[in-house]
Structure formats: C-alpha cells, structure tokens
Short mmCIF file of C-alpha atoms in Angstrom, two decimals:
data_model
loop_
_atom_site.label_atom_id
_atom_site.label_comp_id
_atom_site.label_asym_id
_atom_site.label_seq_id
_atom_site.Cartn_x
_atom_site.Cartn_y
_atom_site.Cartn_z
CA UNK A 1 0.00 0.00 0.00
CA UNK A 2 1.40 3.10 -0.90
CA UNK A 3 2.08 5.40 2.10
CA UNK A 4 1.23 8.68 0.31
CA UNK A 5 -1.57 9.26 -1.91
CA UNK A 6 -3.82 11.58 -3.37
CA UNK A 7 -7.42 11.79 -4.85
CA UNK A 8 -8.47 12.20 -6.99
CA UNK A 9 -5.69 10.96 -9.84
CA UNK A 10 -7.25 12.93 -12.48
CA UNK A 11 -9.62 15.97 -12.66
CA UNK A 12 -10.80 17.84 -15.26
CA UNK A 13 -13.03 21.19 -14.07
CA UNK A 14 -14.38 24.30 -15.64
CA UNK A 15 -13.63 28.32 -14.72
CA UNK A 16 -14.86 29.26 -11.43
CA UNK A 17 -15.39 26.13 -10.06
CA UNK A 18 -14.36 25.17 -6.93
CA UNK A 19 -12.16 21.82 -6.20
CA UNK A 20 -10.83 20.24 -3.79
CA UNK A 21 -7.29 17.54 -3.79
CA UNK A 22 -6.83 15.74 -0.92
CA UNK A 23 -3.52 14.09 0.34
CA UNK A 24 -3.59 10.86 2.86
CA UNK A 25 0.03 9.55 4.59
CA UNK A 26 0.27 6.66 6.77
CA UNK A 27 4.20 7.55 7.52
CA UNK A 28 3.30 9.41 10.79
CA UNK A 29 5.00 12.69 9.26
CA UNK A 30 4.24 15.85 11.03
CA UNK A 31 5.67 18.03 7.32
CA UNK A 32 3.16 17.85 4.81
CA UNK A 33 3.50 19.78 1.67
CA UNK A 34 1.95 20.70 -1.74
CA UNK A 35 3.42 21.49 -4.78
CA UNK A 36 2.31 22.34 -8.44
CA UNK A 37 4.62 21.15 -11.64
CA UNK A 38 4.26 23.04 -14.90
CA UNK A 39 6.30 21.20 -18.08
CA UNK A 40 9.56 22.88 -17.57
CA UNK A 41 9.45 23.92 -14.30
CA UNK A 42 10.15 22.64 -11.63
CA UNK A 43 8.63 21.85 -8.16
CA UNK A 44 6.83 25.26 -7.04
CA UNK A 45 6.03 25.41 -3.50
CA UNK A 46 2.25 26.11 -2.70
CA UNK A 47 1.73 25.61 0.99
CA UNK A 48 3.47 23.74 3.54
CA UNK A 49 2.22 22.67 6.94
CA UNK A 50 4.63 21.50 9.90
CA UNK A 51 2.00 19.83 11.99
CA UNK A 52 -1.51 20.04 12.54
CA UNK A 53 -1.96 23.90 13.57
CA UNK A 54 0.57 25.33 11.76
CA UNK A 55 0.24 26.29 8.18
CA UNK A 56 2.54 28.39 5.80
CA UNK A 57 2.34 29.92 2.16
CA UNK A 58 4.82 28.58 -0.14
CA UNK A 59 6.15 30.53 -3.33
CA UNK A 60 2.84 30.72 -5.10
CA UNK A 61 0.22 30.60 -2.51
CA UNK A 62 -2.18 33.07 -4.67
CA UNK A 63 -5.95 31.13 -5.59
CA UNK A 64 -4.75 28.44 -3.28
CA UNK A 65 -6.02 27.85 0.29
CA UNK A 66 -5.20 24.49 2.56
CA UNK A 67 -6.67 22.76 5.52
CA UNK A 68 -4.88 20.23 7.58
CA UNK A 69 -7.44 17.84 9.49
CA UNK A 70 -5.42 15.84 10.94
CA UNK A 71 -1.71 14.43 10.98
CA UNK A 72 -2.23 12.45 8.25
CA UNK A 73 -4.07 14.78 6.25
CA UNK A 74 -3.67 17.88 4.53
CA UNK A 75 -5.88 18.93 1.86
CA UNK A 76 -5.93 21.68 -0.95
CA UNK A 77 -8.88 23.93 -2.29
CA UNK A 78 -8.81 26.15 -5.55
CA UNK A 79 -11.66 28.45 -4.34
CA UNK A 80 -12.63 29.45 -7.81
CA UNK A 81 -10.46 27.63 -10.47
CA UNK A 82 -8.66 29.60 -13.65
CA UNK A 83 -7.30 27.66 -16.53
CA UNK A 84 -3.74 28.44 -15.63
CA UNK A 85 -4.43 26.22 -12.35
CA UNK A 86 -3.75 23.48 -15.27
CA UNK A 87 -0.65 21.66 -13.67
CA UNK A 88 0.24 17.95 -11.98
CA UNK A 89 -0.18 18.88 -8.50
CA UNK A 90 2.13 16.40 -5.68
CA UNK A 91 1.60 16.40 -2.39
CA UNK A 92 4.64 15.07 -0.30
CA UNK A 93 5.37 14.70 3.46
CA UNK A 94 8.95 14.71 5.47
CA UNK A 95 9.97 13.68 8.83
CA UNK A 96 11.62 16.07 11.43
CA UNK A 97 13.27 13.58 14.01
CA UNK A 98 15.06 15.27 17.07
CA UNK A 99 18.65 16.00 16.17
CA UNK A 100 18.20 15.30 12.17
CA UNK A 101 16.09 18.50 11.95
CA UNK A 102 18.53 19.53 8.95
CA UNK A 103 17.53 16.28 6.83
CA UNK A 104 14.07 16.32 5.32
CA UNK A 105 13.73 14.21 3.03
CA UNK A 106 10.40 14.07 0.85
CA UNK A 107 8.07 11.31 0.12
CA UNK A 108 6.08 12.48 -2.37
CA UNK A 109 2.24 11.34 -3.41
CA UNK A 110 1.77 10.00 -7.22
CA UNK A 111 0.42 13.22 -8.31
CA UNK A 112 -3.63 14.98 -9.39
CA UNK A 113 -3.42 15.89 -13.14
CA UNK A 114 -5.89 18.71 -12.54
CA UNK A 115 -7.32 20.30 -15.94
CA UNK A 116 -9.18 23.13 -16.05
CA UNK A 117 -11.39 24.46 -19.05
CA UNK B 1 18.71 35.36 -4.03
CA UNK B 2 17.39 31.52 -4.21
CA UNK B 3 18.43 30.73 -7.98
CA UNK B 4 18.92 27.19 -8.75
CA UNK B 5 20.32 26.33 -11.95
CA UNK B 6 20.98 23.26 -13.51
CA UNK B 7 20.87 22.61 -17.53
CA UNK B 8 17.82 21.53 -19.19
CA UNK B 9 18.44 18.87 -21.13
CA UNK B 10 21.25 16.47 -21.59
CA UNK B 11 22.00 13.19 -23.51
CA UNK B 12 24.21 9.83 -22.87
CA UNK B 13 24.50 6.98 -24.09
CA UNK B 14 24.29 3.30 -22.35
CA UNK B 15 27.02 2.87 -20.60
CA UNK B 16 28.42 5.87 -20.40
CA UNK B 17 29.11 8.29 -17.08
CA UNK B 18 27.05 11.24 -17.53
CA UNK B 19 27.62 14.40 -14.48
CA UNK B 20 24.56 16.41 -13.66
CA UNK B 21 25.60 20.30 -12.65
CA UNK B 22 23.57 22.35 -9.83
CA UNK B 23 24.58 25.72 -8.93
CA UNK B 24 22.71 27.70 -6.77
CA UNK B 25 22.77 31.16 -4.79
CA UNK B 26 20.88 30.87 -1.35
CA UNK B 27 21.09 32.39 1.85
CA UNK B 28 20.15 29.58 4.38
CA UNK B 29 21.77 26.92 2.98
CA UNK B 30 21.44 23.76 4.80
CA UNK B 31 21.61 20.53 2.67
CA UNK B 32 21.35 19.85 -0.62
CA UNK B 33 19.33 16.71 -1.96
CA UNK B 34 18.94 15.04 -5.50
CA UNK B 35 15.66 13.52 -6.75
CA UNK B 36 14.62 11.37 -9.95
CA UNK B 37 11.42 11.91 -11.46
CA UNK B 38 10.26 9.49 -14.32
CA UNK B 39 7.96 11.14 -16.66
CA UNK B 40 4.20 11.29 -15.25
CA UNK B 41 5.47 10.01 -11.68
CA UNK B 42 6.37 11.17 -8.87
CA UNK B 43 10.00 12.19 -7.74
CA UNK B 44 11.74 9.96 -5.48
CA UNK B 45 14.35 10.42 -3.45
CA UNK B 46 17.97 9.83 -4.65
CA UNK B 47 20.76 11.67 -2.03
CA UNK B 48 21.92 14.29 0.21
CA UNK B 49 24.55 16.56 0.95
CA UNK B 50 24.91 19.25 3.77
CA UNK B 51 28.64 18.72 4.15
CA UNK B 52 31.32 18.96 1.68
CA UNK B 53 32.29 15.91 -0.44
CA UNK B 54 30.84 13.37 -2.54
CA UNK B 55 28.40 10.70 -1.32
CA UNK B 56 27.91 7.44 -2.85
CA UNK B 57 25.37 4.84 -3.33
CA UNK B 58 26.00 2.32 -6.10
CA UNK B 59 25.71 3.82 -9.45
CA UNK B 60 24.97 7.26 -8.23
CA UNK B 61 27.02 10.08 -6.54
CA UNK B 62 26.46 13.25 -5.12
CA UNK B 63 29.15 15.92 -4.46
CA UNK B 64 28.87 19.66 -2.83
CA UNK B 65 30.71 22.41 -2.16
CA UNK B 66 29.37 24.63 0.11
CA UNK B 67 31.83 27.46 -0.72
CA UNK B 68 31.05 27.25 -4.17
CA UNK B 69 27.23 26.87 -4.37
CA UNK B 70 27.91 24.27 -6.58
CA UNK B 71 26.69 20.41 -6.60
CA UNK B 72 26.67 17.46 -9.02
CA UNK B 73 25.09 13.90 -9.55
CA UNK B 74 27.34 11.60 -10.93
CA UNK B 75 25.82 9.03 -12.85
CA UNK B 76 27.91 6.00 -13.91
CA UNK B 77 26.84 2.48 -16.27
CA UNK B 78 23.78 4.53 -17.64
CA UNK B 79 21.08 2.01 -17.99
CA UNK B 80 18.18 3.24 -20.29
CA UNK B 81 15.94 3.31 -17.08
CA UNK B 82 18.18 6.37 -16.19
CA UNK B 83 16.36 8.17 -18.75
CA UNK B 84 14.28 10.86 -16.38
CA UNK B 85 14.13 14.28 -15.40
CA UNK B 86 16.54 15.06 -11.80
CA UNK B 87 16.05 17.93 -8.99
CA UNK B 88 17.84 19.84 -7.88
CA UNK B 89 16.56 20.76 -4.40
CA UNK B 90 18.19 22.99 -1.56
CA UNK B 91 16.99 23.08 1.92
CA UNK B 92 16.60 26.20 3.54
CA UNK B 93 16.21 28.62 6.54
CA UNK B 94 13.16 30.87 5.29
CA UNK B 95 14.23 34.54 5.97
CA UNK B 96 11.70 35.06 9.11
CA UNK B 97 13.54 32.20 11.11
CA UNK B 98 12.23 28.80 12.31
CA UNK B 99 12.38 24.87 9.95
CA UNK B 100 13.86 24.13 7.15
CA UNK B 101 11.71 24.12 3.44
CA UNK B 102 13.05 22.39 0.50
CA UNK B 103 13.50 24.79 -2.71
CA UNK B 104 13.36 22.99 -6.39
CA UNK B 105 15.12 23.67 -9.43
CA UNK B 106 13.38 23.34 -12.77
CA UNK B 107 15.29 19.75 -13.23
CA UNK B 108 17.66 18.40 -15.88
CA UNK B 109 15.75 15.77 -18.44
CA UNK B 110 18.65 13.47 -19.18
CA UNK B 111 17.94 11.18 -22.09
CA UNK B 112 19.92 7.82 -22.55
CA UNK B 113 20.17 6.26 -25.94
CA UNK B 114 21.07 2.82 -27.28
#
C-alpha cells in the first residue's frame, strides 16, 4: 500500500469552479507539503504545513487555500479555479526527528493531473 | 537570491558516465538533496549533501561544495531506465527564522540512448 496518496488521480473542471485535492500519509510525518509542476518547471512550493496547527504559504500561494485535518491529512482547495491552475499537483510529506532537523527528506504522493477548461 | 540552476536537457548513451551540474545562490543553505522523477510520476528520493564531499550509493554520486554553491550527480553504467528528469533541491532557513523548506530547481531531463 502506498504510504502517500492523493485523490483524486485525475480531474478535469471548468472556470470558477471550486475543487478540492486531498492528500492521505500513513508515515506518521508531522511536514506535509503541496506542490504544483508546470512542463519545464520545476517543483513550485504552494503551501506547507509543519503539523496540525501550523500552516505556511509557499512561493505561489495566490488562488490556493489548505486545511490540515489531521496528521495524516492535509488537503488543498482552488476556491474558484482559472485555466492556468492546469498543472500535476504532488503532495509530499517529510519527517523532522530530534537532532536530524537539517535532513528532510520528501516522500512524495503520485500526483492529481488537474485540468481546467 | 534563491536561484537554482541546472541545464535543461542532456543526452548519454548506455554505458556511459554522464555528471549532472547544480549551482545555486541561497542564503540559508542547509543541505542539498537530488531527486529522480520518471515522466508522469512522482519524484523519489535519490541523495543528500549538507557537508562537503561526494556521497555514494552504487551507481549514483552526489558531491557539494558549500563554498562554491555548486553540486553534481554523478551518474555512472547509464542504464536506459536512467532516462528521467533530476532535482535539484536545496533546503533552507526561510528569511523570518524557524524549519527548514526544501526549494526545487526546474530539473535536468537526461535522455539515454542505445
């Protein structure tokens, strides 16, 4: 079973509808992130989330808003969605243990292909 | 600044040792890792670096110089499975303080042929 994942895989929506992607982890992670990926570009930085009440814009945080339920969730919401919201969006999650706090590595989801018309 | 550059396209053939090139210019810095995304997928983790040297797991290593914002993935006995797109990705203090976030580059797509 994987330990990340997100739903739905695919989504195709019109303007000015609103949408929601969620992200599940069963790797106890307290970091949860989300990220968009353009072709060409690379990761871009959305929101980011450090445990349950803490919450953070990333790079591009505009038309974007998060809610993390619980650990092991951490969803995102395009309030009213614009075609250039087309993109493959990843959530991904990253351990802080005591004394490794500089090594994060990321486990990332297998990606939403969100489309939108 | 947080540029992070690293060519956009590069080709090898089978066999061959092929060196991926990362430069960036951060405050912050704290570690450095490498990721491997196959087309469609999702990245997965492939190294890290915070301190200076190269790091080595089988066919792949990772070197960094801190002094020089510079870092490279070495990839040796290309297999055409090595054919992917690899990140760049720093780790950094963000400006106000307080954990570390991970910062991408826009990845190299290296493309191994027969």
């Amino acid at each position: 079973d994987a330990d990340v994942t997100q739903t739905p895989r695919n989504r195709i929506t019109k303007t000015g509808k609103r949408i929601m992607l969620e992200c599940s982890q069963t790797k106890g992670h307290d970091r949860m992130y989300w990220y968009r990926q353009d072709p060409g570009l690379g990761l871009q930085l959305i929101y980011y989330s450090f445990d349950v009440k803490d919450i953070n814009k990333g790079e591009i945080s505009d038309g974007y808003s998060v809610s993390r339920q619980a650990q092991a969730k951490f969803s995102l919401s395009l309030e009213s969605a614009i075609p250039n919201q087309t993109a493959l969006y990843f959530c991904a999650t990253s351990d802080s243990p005591v004394g490794r706090e500089l090594y994060n590595e990321q486990f990332f989801g297998p990606g939403t292909r969100l489309t939108v018309l | 600044g947080q540029n992070i550059d690293q060519p956009t396209e590069m080709t090898a053939t089978e066999g061959a040792i092929v060196q991926i090139n990362c430069t960036y210019q951060t405050s912050g810095f704290n570690g450095l890792f490498w990721y491997q995304q196959h087309a469609g997928e999702a990245p997965t983790f492939l190294s890290y670096n915070v301190l200076d040297g190269l790091e080595e797991k089988g066919r792949f290593s990772s070197f960094l110089s801190r002094s020089k914002g510079y870092s490279y993935l070495l990839l040796k006995e290309l297999q055409m499975k090595d054919s992917a797109s690899y990140l760049c990705a720093v780790s950094l203090t963000p400006p106000s303080g307080g954990s570390y976030i991970p910062t991408f580059g826009r990845g190299t797509s290296l493309i191994v042929h027969p």
